[in-house]
Amino acid sequence: GECAFSTILPAGYEECFTIRASSPSMISGNFDMLDDELSADPVSARLENSQTVLWSSRMGDSEGVFEISAEEGGMHRFCLENGKRFKSRDNLERTIGWAVRVKSSHPRSLRDDEQGPDAQRAAYLADQASELQEAWETLLDHYGFLRTREGIHKLLSDQIMGRVVHWTMFEGVTLALIAG
């Protein structure tokens, strides 16, 4: 399945999401810190199974993309961190957009009588199409994250405009009373 989400992580906190993958599978996804005005220094992401970390971003990356072949399948965890291991100096929460996709990966193999240059070319094109589809889905995730950013900025802008109108009205009433 697939879906893009965003989560708000308080400072010093880590949140993990459990993913169940069949065997064999491709697990892919991405993350993007949505607070452009904040430093990404305390932010990191990782994908792990019960034995090992399969992928991790570098600490301080504001975004990242991954694709892992999960031969064994089973339970995996995708974790996002906001300064749990390395404390942030600003102690602020951060909003992080993320998406994870799990797709069954069936090895492409042909019978011996079907092998040949045309079959190899077809397999190559199928692999290229799969990579193109993954890139498209990542792009769609980032557009979703942009819509989330836009919503946050619109809310903030509306709040500021409301306060400006409120104080302008208050100032007008005060001046009218003083001019009296």
mmCIF file of C-alpha atoms in Angstrom:
data_model
loop_
_atom_site.group_PDB
_atom_site.id
_atom_site.type_symbol
_atom_site.label_atom_id
_atom_site.label_comp_id
_atom_site.label_asym_id
_atom_site.label_seq_id
_atom_site.Cartn_x
_atom_site.Cartn_y
_atom_site.Cartn_z
ATOM 1 C CA GLY A 1 0.000 0.000 0.000
ATOM 2 C CA GLU A 2 0.960 3.656 -0.217
ATOM 3 C CA CYS A 3 0.044 6.935 1.371
ATOM 4 C CA ALA A 4 1.797 10.182 2.301
ATOM 5 C CA PHE A 5 1.556 11.482 5.864
ATOM 6 C CA SER A 6 2.917 14.290 7.982
ATOM 7 C CA THR A 7 3.670 14.146 11.671
ATOM 8 C CA ILE A 8 4.656 16.723 14.273
ATOM 9 C CA LEU A 9 7.642 15.607 16.347
ATOM 10 C CA PRO A 10 8.362 17.390 19.641
ATOM 11 C CA ALA A 11 12.016 18.140 20.427
ATOM 12 C CA GLY A 12 13.892 15.120 21.802
ATOM 13 C CA TYR A 13 11.336 12.681 20.411
ATOM 14 C CA GLU A 14 11.338 9.787 17.977
ATOM 15 C CA GLU A 15 8.296 8.202 16.346
ATOM 16 C CA CYS A 16 8.353 4.827 14.613
ATOM 17 C CA PHE A 17 5.785 3.285 12.280
ATOM 18 C CA THR A 18 5.480 -0.463 11.760
ATOM 19 C CA ILE A 19 5.437 -1.837 8.232
ATOM 20 C CA ARG A 20 4.580 -5.406 7.288
ATOM 21 C CA ALA A 21 6.233 -6.600 4.089
ATOM 22 C CA SER A 22 5.681 -9.862 2.261
ATOM 23 C CA SER A 23 8.629 -11.915 1.089
ATOM 24 C CA PRO A 24 10.262 -10.737 -1.161
ATOM 25 C CA SER A 25 9.327 -7.036 -1.288
ATOM 26 C CA MET A 26 10.617 -3.640 -2.253
ATOM 27 C CA ILE A 27 10.202 -1.045 0.488
ATOM 28 C CA SER A 28 10.615 2.514 -0.717
ATOM 29 C CA GLY A 29 9.735 5.951 0.509
ATOM 30 C CA ASN A 30 10.888 9.387 1.458
ATOM 31 C CA PHE A 31 10.738 12.087 4.103
ATOM 32 C CA ASP A 32 10.816 15.881 4.016
ATOM 33 C CA MET A 33 11.050 18.324 6.914
ATOM 34 C CA LEU A 34 8.236 20.816 6.252
ATOM 35 C CA ASP A 35 9.475 23.618 8.542
ATOM 36 C CA ASP A 36 11.687 25.517 6.104
ATOM 37 C CA GLU A 37 12.564 28.198 8.644
ATOM 38 C CA LEU A 38 14.039 25.689 11.144
ATOM 39 C CA SER A 39 17.381 23.935 11.073
ATOM 40 C CA ALA A 40 17.292 20.276 10.059
ATOM 41 C CA ASP A 41 20.266 19.456 12.329
ATOM 42 C CA PRO A 42 18.328 17.295 14.837
ATOM 43 C CA VAL A 43 16.297 15.450 12.147
ATOM 44 C CA SER A 44 16.980 11.918 10.930
ATOM 45 C CA ALA A 45 15.055 8.968 9.500
ATOM 46 C CA ARG A 46 15.749 5.240 9.294
ATOM 47 C CA LEU A 47 14.250 1.945 8.145
ATOM 48 C CA GLU A 48 15.031 -1.145 10.196
ATOM 49 C CA ASN A 49 13.984 -4.725 10.682
ATOM 50 C CA SER A 50 14.355 -6.728 13.898
ATOM 51 C CA GLN A 51 18.059 -7.442 13.232
ATOM 52 C CA THR A 52 19.564 -4.348 11.629
ATOM 53 C CA VAL A 53 19.181 -0.823 10.253
ATOM 54 C CA LEU A 54 18.517 -1.214 6.521
ATOM 55 C CA TRP A 55 18.712 2.483 5.620
ATOM 56 C CA SER A 56 19.302 5.718 7.478
ATOM 57 C CA SER A 57 19.559 9.358 6.508
ATOM 58 C CA ARG A 58 22.444 11.485 7.641
ATOM 59 C CA MET A 59 21.707 13.542 10.728
ATOM 60 C CA GLY A 60 20.672 17.012 9.559
ATOM 61 C CA ASP A 61 19.300 16.003 6.141
ATOM 62 C CA SER A 62 16.038 17.873 5.596
ATOM 63 C CA GLU A 63 14.852 15.259 3.086
ATOM 64 C CA GLY A 64 15.737 11.814 1.820
ATOM 65 C CA VAL A 65 14.619 8.983 -0.462
ATOM 66 C CA PHE A 66 15.190 5.244 -0.023
ATOM 67 C CA GLU A 67 14.512 1.934 -1.761
ATOM 68 C CA ILE A 68 15.339 -1.362 -0.054
ATOM 69 C CA SER A 69 14.938 -4.932 -1.209
ATOM 70 C CA ALA A 70 13.453 -6.882 1.707
ATOM 71 C CA GLU A 71 14.208 -10.478 0.820
ATOM 72 C CA GLU A 72 12.918 -11.880 4.114
ATOM 73 C CA GLY A 73 9.780 -9.780 4.446
ATOM 74 C CA GLY A 74 8.202 -9.534 7.900
ATOM 75 C CA MET A 75 7.976 -6.578 10.259
ATOM 76 C CA HIS A 76 9.950 -3.399 9.606
ATOM 77 C CA ARG A 77 9.970 -0.009 11.309
ATOM 78 C CA PHE A 78 10.293 3.425 9.726
ATOM 79 C CA CYS A 79 11.469 5.911 12.370
ATOM 80 C CA LEU A 80 11.649 9.709 12.360
ATOM 81 C CA GLU A 81 13.688 11.567 14.960
ATOM 82 C CA ASN A 82 13.808 15.163 16.164
ATOM 83 C CA GLY A 83 16.873 15.398 18.381
ATOM 84 C CA LYS A 84 16.503 12.225 20.448
ATOM 85 C CA ARG A 85 20.143 11.141 20.035
ATOM 86 C CA PHE A 86 21.616 14.593 19.353
ATOM 87 C CA LYS A 87 19.757 17.299 21.236
ATOM 88 C CA SER A 88 18.675 20.345 19.265
ATOM 89 C CA ARG A 89 19.661 23.769 20.536
ATOM 90 C CA ASP A 90 16.307 25.346 19.729
ATOM 91 C CA ASN A 91 14.097 22.723 21.463
ATOM 92 C CA LEU A 92 11.343 23.212 18.843
ATOM 93 C CA GLU A 93 8.913 20.711 17.359
ATOM 94 C CA ARG A 94 9.257 19.909 13.678
ATOM 95 C CA THR A 95 6.703 18.822 11.089
ATOM 96 C CA ILE A 96 7.946 16.017 8.865
ATOM 97 C CA GLY A 97 6.174 14.684 5.790
ATOM 98 C CA TRP A 98 6.836 11.053 4.933
ATOM 99 C CA ALA A 99 5.677 8.212 2.725
ATOM 100 C CA VAL A 100 6.443 4.493 2.601
ATOM 101 C CA ARG A 101 5.497 2.067 -0.162
ATOM 102 C CA VAL A 102 5.695 -1.726 -0.033
ATOM 103 C CA LYS A 103 5.499 -3.661 -3.271
ATOM 104 C CA SER A 104 5.876 -7.366 -3.833
ATOM 105 C CA SER A 105 8.929 -8.041 -5.933
ATOM 106 C CA HIS A 106 8.760 -11.155 -7.999
ATOM 107 C CA PRO A 107 12.016 -11.963 -9.737
ATOM 108 C CA ARG A 108 11.676 -11.800 -13.475
ATOM 109 C CA SER A 109 12.925 -14.998 -14.997
ATOM 110 C CA LEU A 110 12.236 -16.653 -18.289
ATOM 111 C CA ARG A 111 12.237 -20.255 -19.314
ATOM 112 C CA ASP A 112 15.402 -21.362 -21.110
ATOM 113 C CA ASP A 113 13.626 -21.403 -24.477
ATOM 114 C CA GLU A 114 12.541 -17.770 -23.985
ATOM 115 C CA GLN A 115 16.011 -16.328 -23.262
ATOM 116 C CA GLY A 116 17.537 -13.999 -25.831
ATOM 117 C CA PRO A 117 18.200 -10.369 -26.711
ATOM 118 C CA ASP A 118 14.504 -9.466 -27.001
ATOM 119 C CA ALA A 119 13.757 -10.949 -23.586
ATOM 120 C CA GLN A 120 16.726 -9.103 -22.055
ATOM 121 C CA ARG A 121 15.569 -5.856 -23.635
ATOM 122 C CA ALA A 122 12.026 -6.427 -22.311
ATOM 123 C CA ALA A 123 13.379 -7.072 -18.795
ATOM 124 C CA TYR A 124 15.507 -3.903 -19.027
ATOM 125 C CA LEU A 125 12.493 -1.834 -20.112
ATOM 126 C CA ALA A 126 10.366 -3.280 -17.304
ATOM 127 C CA ASP A 127 13.063 -2.288 -14.775
ATOM 128 C CA GLN A 128 13.244 1.219 -16.254
ATOM 129 C CA ALA A 129 9.450 1.537 -16.075
ATOM 130 C CA SER A 130 9.546 0.504 -12.412
ATOM 131 C CA GLU A 131 12.191 3.150 -11.644
ATOM 132 C CA LEU A 132 10.151 5.779 -13.487
ATOM 133 C CA GLN A 133 7.036 4.841 -11.519
ATOM 134 C CA GLU A 134 8.967 5.136 -8.226
ATOM 135 C CA ALA A 135 10.278 8.574 -9.231
ATOM 136 C CA TRP A 136 6.732 9.664 -10.181
ATOM 137 C CA GLU A 137 5.323 8.500 -6.832
ATOM 138 C CA THR A 138 8.099 10.340 -4.970
ATOM 139 C CA LEU A 139 7.281 13.494 -6.941
ATOM 140 C CA LEU A 140 3.598 13.137 -6.029
ATOM 141 C CA ASP A 141 4.589 12.749 -2.359
ATOM 142 C CA HIS A 142 6.576 15.987 -2.535
ATOM 143 C CA TYR A 143 3.624 17.800 -4.110
ATOM 144 C CA GLY A 144 1.539 16.550 -1.186
ATOM 145 C CA PHE A 145 4.144 17.914 1.219
ATOM 146 C CA LEU A 146 4.047 21.257 -0.626
ATOM 147 C CA ARG A 147 0.257 21.392 -0.183
ATOM 148 C CA THR A 148 0.749 20.765 3.553
ATOM 149 C CA ARG A 149 3.345 23.571 3.705
ATOM 150 C CA GLU A 150 0.974 25.873 1.827
ATOM 151 C CA GLY A 151 -1.824 25.094 4.301
ATOM 152 C CA ILE A 152 0.422 25.857 7.271
ATOM 153 C CA HIS A 153 1.568 29.144 5.715
ATOM 154 C CA LYS A 154 -1.997 30.138 4.758
ATOM 155 C CA LEU A 155 -3.192 29.527 8.329
ATOM 156 C CA LEU A 156 -0.347 31.636 9.690
ATOM 157 C CA SER A 157 -1.008 34.388 7.140
ATOM 158 C CA ASP A 158 -4.730 34.397 8.001
ATOM 159 C CA GLN A 159 -3.918 34.654 11.723
ATOM 160 C CA ILE A 160 -1.556 37.578 11.099
ATOM 161 C CA MET A 161 -4.122 39.343 8.899
ATOM 162 C CA GLY A 162 -6.794 38.851 11.571
ATOM 163 C CA ARG A 163 -4.549 40.433 14.181
ATOM 164 C CA VAL A 164 -3.686 43.352 11.882
ATOM 165 C CA VAL A 165 -7.390 44.023 11.270
ATOM 166 C CA HIS A 166 -8.144 43.704 15.006
ATOM 167 C CA TRP A 167 -5.425 46.160 16.016
ATOM 168 C CA THR A 168 -6.296 48.564 13.183
ATOM 169 C CA MET A 169 -9.908 48.653 14.399
ATOM 170 C CA PHE A 170 -8.730 49.106 17.998
ATOM 171 C CA GLU A 171 -6.418 51.949 16.910
ATOM 172 C CA GLY A 172 -9.256 53.624 14.957
ATOM 173 C CA VAL A 173 -11.644 53.441 17.926
ATOM 174 C CA THR A 174 -8.926 54.755 20.269
ATOM 175 C CA LEU A 175 -8.155 57.690 17.939
ATOM 176 C CA ALA A 176 -11.871 58.488 17.615
ATOM 177 C CA LEU A 177 -12.249 58.515 21.403
ATOM 178 C CA ILE A 178 -9.175 60.705 21.862
ATOM 179 C CA ALA A 179 -10.256 63.109 19.101
ATOM 180 C CA GLY A 180 -13.658 63.007 20.774
#
